[in-house]
Tab-separated table of C-alpha atoms in Angstrom:
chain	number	residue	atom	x	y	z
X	244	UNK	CA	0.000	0.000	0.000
X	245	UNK	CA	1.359	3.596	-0.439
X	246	UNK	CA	2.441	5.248	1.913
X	247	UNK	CA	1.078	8.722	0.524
X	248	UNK	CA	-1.965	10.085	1.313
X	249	UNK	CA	-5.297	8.305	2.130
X	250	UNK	CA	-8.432	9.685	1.976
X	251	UNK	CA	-10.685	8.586	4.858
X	252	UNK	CA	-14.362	8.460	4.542
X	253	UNK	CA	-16.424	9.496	7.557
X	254	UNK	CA	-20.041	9.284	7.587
X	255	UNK	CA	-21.405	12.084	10.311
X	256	UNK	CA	-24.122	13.058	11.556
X	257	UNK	CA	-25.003	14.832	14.755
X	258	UNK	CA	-25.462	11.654	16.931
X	259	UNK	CA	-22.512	11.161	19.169
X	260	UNK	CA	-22.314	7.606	17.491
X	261	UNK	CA	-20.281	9.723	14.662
X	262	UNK	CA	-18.614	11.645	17.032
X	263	UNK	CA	-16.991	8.756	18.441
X	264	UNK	CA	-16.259	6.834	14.935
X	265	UNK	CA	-13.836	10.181	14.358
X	266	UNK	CA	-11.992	9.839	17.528
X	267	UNK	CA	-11.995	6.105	17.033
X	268	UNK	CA	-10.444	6.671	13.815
X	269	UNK	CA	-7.821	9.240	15.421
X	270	UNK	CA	-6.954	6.499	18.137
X	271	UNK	CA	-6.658	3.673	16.550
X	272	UNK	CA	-6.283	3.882	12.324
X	273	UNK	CA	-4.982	7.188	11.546
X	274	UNK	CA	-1.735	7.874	9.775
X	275	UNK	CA	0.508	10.725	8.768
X	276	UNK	CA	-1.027	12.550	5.672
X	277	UNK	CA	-4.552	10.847	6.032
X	278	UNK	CA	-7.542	12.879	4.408
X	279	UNK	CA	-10.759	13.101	6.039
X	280	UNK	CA	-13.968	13.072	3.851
X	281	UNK	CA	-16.402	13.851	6.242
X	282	UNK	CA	-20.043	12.689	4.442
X	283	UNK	CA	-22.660	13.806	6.049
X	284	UNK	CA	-26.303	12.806	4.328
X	285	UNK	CA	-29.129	15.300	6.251
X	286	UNK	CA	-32.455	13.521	6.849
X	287	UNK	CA	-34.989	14.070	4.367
X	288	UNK	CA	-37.202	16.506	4.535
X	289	UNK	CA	-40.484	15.773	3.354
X	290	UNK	CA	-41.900	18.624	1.300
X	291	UNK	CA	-45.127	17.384	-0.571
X	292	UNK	CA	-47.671	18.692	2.019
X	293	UNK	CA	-45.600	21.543	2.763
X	294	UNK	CA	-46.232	25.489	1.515
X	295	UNK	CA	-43.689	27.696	0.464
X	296	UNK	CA	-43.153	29.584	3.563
X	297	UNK	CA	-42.972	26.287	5.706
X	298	UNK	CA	-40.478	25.203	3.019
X	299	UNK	CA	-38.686	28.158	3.133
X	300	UNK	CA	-38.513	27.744	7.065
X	301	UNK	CA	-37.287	23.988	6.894
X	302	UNK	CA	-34.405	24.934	4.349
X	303	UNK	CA	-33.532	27.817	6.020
X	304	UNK	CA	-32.950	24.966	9.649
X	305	UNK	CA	-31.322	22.513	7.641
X	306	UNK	CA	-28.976	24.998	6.424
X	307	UNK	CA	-28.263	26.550	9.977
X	308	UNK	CA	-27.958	22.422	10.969
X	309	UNK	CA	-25.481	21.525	8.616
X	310	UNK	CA	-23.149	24.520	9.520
X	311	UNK	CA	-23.462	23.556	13.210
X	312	UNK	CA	-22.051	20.063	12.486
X	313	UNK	CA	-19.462	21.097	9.728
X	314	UNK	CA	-18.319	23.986	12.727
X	315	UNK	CA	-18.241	21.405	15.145
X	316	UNK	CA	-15.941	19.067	12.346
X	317	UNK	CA	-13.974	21.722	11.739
X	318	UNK	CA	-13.152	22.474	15.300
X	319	UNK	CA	-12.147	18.137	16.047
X	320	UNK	CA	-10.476	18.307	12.734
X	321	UNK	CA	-8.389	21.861	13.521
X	322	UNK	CA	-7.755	20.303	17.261
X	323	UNK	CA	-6.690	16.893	15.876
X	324	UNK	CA	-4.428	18.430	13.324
X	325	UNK	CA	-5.942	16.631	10.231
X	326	UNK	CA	-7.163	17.919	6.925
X	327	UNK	CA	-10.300	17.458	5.656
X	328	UNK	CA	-13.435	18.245	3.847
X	329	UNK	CA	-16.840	18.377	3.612
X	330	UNK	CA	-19.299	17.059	1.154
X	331	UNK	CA	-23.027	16.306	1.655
X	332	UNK	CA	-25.896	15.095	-0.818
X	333	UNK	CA	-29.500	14.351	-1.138
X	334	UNK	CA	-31.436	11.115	-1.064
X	335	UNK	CA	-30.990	7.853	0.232
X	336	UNK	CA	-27.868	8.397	3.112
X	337	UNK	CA	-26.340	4.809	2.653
X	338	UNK	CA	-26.212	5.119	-0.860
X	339	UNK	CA	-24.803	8.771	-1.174
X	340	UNK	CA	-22.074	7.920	1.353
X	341	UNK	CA	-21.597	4.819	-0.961
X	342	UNK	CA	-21.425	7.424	-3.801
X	343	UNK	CA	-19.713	9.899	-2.738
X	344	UNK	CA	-16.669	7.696	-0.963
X	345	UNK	CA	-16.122	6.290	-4.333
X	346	UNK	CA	-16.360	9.719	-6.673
X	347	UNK	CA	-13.128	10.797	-3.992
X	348	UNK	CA	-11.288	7.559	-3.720
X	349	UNK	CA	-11.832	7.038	-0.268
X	350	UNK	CA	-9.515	3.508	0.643
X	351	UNK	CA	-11.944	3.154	3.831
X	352	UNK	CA	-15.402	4.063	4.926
X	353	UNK	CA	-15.970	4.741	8.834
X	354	UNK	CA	-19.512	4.342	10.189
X	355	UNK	CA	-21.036	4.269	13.729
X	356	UNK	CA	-23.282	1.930	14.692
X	357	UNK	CA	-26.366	4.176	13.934
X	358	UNK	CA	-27.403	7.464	14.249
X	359	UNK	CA	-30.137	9.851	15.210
X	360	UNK	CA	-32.822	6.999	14.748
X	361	UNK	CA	-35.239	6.519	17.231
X	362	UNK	CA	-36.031	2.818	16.392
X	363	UNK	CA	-33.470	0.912	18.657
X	364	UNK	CA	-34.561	-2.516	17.806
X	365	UNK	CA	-31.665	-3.729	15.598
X	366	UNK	CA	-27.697	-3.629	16.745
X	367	UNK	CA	-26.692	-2.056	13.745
X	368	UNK	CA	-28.452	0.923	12.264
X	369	UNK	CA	-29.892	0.720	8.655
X	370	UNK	CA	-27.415	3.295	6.798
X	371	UNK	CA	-24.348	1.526	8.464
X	372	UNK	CA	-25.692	-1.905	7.399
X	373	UNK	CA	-26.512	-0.569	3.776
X	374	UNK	CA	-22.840	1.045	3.858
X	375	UNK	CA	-21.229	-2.244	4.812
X	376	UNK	CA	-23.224	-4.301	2.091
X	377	UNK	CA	-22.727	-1.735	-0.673
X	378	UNK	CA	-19.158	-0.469	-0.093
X	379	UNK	CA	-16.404	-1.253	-2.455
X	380	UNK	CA	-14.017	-0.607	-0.087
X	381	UNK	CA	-13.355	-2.105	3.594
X	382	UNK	CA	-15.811	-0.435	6.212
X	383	UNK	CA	-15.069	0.247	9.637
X	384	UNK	CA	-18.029	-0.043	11.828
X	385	UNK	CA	-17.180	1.576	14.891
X	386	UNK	CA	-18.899	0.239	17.782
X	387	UNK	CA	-19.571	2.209	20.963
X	388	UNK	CA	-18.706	-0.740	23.152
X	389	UNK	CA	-20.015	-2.077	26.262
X	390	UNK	CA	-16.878	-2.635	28.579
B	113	UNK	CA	-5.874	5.295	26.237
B	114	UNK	CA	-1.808	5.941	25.259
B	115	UNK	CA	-1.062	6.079	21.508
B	116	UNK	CA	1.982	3.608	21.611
B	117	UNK	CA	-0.063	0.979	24.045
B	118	UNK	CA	-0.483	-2.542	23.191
B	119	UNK	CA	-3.687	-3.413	21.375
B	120	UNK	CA	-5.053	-6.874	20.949
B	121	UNK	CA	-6.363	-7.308	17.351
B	122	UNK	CA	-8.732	-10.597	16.131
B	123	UNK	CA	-8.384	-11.461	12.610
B	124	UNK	CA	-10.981	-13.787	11.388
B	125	UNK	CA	-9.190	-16.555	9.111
B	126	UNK	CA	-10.700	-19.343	7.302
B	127	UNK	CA	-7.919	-20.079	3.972
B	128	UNK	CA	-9.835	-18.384	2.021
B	129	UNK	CA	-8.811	-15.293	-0.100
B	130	UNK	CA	-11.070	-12.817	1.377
B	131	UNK	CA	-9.247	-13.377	5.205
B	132	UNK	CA	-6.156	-12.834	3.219
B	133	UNK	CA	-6.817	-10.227	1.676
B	134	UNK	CA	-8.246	-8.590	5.238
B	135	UNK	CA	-5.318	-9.770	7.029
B	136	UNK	CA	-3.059	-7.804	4.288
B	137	UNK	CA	-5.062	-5.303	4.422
B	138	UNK	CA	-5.260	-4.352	8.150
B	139	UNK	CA	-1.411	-5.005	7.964
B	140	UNK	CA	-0.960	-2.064	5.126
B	141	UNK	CA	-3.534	0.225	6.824
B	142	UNK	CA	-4.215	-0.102	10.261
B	143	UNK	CA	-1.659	-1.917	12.041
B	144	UNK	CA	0.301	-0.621	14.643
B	145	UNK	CA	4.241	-1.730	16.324
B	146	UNK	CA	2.260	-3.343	19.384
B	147	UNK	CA	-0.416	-4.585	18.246
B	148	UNK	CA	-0.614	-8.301	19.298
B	149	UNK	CA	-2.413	-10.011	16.366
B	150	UNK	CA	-4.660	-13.283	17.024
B	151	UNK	CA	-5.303	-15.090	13.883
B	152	UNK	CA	-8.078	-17.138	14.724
B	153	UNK	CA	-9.075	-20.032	13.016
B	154	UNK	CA	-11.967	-21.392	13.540
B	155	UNK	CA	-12.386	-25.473	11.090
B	156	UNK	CA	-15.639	-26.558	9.614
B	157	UNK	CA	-15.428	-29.987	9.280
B	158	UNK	CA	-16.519	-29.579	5.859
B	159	UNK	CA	-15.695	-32.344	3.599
B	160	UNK	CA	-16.676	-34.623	6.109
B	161	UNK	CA	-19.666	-33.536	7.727
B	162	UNK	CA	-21.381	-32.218	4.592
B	163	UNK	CA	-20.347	-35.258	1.755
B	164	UNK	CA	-23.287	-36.985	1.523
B	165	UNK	CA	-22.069	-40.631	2.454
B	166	UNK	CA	-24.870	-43.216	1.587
B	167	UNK	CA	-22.132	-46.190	1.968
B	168	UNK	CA	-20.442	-44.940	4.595
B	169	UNK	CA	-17.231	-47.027	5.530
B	170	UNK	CA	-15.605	-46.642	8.849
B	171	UNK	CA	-11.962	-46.306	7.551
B	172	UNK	CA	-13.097	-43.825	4.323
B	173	UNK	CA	-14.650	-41.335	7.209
B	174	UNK	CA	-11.365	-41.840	9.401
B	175	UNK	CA	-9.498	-41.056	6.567
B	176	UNK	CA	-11.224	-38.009	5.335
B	177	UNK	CA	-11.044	-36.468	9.087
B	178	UNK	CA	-7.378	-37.354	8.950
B	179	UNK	CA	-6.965	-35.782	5.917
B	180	UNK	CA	-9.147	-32.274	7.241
B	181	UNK	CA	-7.184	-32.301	10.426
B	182	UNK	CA	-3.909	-32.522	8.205
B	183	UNK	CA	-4.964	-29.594	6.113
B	184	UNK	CA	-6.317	-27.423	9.083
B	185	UNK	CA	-2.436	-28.329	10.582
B	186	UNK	CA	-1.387	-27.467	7.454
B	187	UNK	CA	-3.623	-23.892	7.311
B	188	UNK	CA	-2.361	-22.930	10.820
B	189	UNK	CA	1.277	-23.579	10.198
B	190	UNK	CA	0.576	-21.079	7.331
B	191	UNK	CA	-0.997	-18.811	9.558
B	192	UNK	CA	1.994	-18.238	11.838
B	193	UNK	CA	5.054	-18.267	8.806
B	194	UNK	CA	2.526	-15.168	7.637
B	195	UNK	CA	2.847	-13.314	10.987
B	196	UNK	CA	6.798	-14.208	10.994
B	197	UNK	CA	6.667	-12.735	7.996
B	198	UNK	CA	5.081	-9.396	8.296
B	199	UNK	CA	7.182	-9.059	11.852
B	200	UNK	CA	4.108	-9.133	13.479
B	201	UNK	CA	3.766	-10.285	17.226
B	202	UNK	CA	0.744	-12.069	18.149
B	203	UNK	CA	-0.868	-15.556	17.682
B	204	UNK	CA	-2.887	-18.573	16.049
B	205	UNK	CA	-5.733	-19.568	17.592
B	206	UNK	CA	-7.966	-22.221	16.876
B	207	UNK	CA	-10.707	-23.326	18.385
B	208	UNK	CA	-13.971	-25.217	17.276
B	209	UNK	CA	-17.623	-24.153	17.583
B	210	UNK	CA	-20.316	-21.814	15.375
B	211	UNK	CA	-17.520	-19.759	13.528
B	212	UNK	CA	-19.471	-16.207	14.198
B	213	UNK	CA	-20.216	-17.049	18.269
B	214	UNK	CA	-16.398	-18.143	18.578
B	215	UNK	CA	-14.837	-14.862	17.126
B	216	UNK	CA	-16.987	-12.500	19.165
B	217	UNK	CA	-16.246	-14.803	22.566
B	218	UNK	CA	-12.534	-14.728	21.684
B	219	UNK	CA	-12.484	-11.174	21.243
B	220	UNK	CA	-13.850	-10.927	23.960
B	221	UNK	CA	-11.459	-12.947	26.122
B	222	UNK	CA	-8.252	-11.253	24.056
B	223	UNK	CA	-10.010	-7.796	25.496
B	224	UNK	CA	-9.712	-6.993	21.497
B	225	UNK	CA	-9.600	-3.390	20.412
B	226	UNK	CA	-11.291	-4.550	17.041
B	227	UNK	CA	-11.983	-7.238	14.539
B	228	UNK	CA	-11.020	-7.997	11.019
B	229	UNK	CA	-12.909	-9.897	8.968
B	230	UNK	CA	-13.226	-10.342	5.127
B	231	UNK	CA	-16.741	-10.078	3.217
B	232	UNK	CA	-17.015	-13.593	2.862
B	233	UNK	CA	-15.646	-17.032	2.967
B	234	UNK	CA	-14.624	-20.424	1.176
B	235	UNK	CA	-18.300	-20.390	0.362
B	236	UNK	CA	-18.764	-20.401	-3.452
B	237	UNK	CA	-22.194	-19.140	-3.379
B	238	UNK	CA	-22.882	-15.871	-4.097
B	239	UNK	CA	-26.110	-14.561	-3.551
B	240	UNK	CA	-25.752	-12.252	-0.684
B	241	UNK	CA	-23.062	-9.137	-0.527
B	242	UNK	CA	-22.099	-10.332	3.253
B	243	UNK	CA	-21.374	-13.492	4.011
B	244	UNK	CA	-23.442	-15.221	6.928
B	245	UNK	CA	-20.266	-14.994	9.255
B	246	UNK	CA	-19.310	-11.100	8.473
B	247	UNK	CA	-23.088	-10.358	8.827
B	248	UNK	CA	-22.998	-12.148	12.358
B	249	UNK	CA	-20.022	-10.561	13.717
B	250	UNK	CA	-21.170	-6.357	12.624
B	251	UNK	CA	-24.296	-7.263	14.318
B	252	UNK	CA	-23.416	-9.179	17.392
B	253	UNK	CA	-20.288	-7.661	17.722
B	254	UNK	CA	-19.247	-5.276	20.864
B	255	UNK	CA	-16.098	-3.640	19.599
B	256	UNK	CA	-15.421	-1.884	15.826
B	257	UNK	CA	-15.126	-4.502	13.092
B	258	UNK	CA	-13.091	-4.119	9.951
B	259	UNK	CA	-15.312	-5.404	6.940
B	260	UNK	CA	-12.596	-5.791	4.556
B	261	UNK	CA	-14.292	-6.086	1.042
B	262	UNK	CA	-12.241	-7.613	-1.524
B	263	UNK	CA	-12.685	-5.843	-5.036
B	264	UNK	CA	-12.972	-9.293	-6.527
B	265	UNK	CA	-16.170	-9.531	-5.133
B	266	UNK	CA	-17.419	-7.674	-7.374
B	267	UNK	CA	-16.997	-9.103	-10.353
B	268	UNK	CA	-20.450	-10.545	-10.864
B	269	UNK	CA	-22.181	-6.887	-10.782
């Protein structure tokens, strides 16, 4: 394997879970010169019944959202001392993390166990299971363990 | 947790290319000077137990497990000239039982920091994108696992 630079895939959202898969990744896998692609796929907004003003309104908080969590990136990247960047997309979240790692050559894809979900039925959330399955690349799923 | 501490790491190994490919893998990417790597092995009595054996002859079964407990010698001998090799400290572990319950309880025991395992097996079948083992340990799994997809897998899309 080269010994040049990676680029790392990240899937974050704003559950701890993701939090957690970064500092994982810090611990435990990062190297000199690794990129971070920080993928972050915002929940779906649905807009059919909406009118323009509520529309308006919703785009207006995903917007302010989606600065919050790149600010709050940007601040564990700066702190870490890693470069990195953003990139987010629309539509199905496993599939554009799928997407996206593979338009930027990531070599890995990190994912938490799951994320902002409510439904805590299954072990393994449904975008890191679609991520795992789909992936052309190894995936890290980073478990929040029980000691 | 220090940077430069020792780390126990389980890599899933069953001879086939995929567990290879994961072990190389996690050795190019991942690995660090202390980790201590357990390669565990974990035999399916395979030929014998799934040959369907109509006339089945005392001696021709003996023989067959002889043979399958030669190879699985053979497979773990292999195992440990591949650590040698790479310089890395750590060791092969085999032990029998439902492959996906055995890796998580040896992690487990090893106080693993994570788990490597390939997409799939020896299996030749390829209907799913996970193999039944790799699908076991993401899910029942306590600690990160490394899914290591090998590109080869691919080739029927």
């Amino acid at each position: 394997m080269s010994e040049g630079k990676r680029v790392v895939a990240i899937a974050i959202d704003e559950s701890e879970y993701a939090e957690y898969a970064l500092q994982w990744f810090l611990q435990h896998v990062r190297r000199q010169d690794d990129y971070l692609l920080l993928i972050h796929v915002p929940e779906a907004y649905d807009f059919s019944m909406a009118s323009p003003a509520v529309v308006d309104q919703l785009l207006k908080d995903l917007e302010k959202r989606v600065n919050k969590l790149e600010g709050k990136y940007r601040d564990l990247l700066k702190d870490a001392g890693i470069n990195g960047k953003f990139r987010t997309g629309g539509g199905k979240p496993g599939e554009i993390i799928c997407q996206i790692a593979a338009e930027e050559n990531a070599a890995l894809i990190i994912t938490g166990t799951r994320g902002l979900g409510k439904i805590r039925r299954t072990f393994l959330g449904s975008v890191s299971d679609f991520v795992v399955h789909h992936s052309k690349v190894p995936v890290l799923v980073c478990r929040k363990g029980s000691p | 947790m220090a940077e430069s501490s020792e780390r126990a790491v389980v890599i899933a190994m069953d001879g086939s290319e995929h567990s290879t490919f994961a072990f190389d893998w996690y050795f190019d990417n991942v690995h660090k000077e202390n980790d201590r790597v357990i390669l565990l092995h974990v035999p399916e009595y395979r030929t014998v137990v799934q040959s369907p054996m109509v006339m089945a002859d005392v001696s021709v079964i003996t023989d067959l497990m002889q043979e399958e407990e030669k190879r699985i010698k053979d497979y773990l001998e292999l195992l440990g000239n591949s650590l040698k090799a790479k310089g890395v400290g750590g060791k092969v572990k085999s032990c029998g039982g439902n492959p996906g319950e055995v890796i998580i309880r040896v992690a487990k025991e090893e106080n693993a920091a994570f788990i490597v395992t390939g997409t799939r097996g020896m299996g030749t079948i390829r209907r799913t994108l996970l193999g039944s083992i790799s699908d076991y340990i993401i899910h029942h799994s306590h600690i990160p696992v490394l899914v290591c997809r090998h590109k080869d897998s691919h080739k029927s899309h």
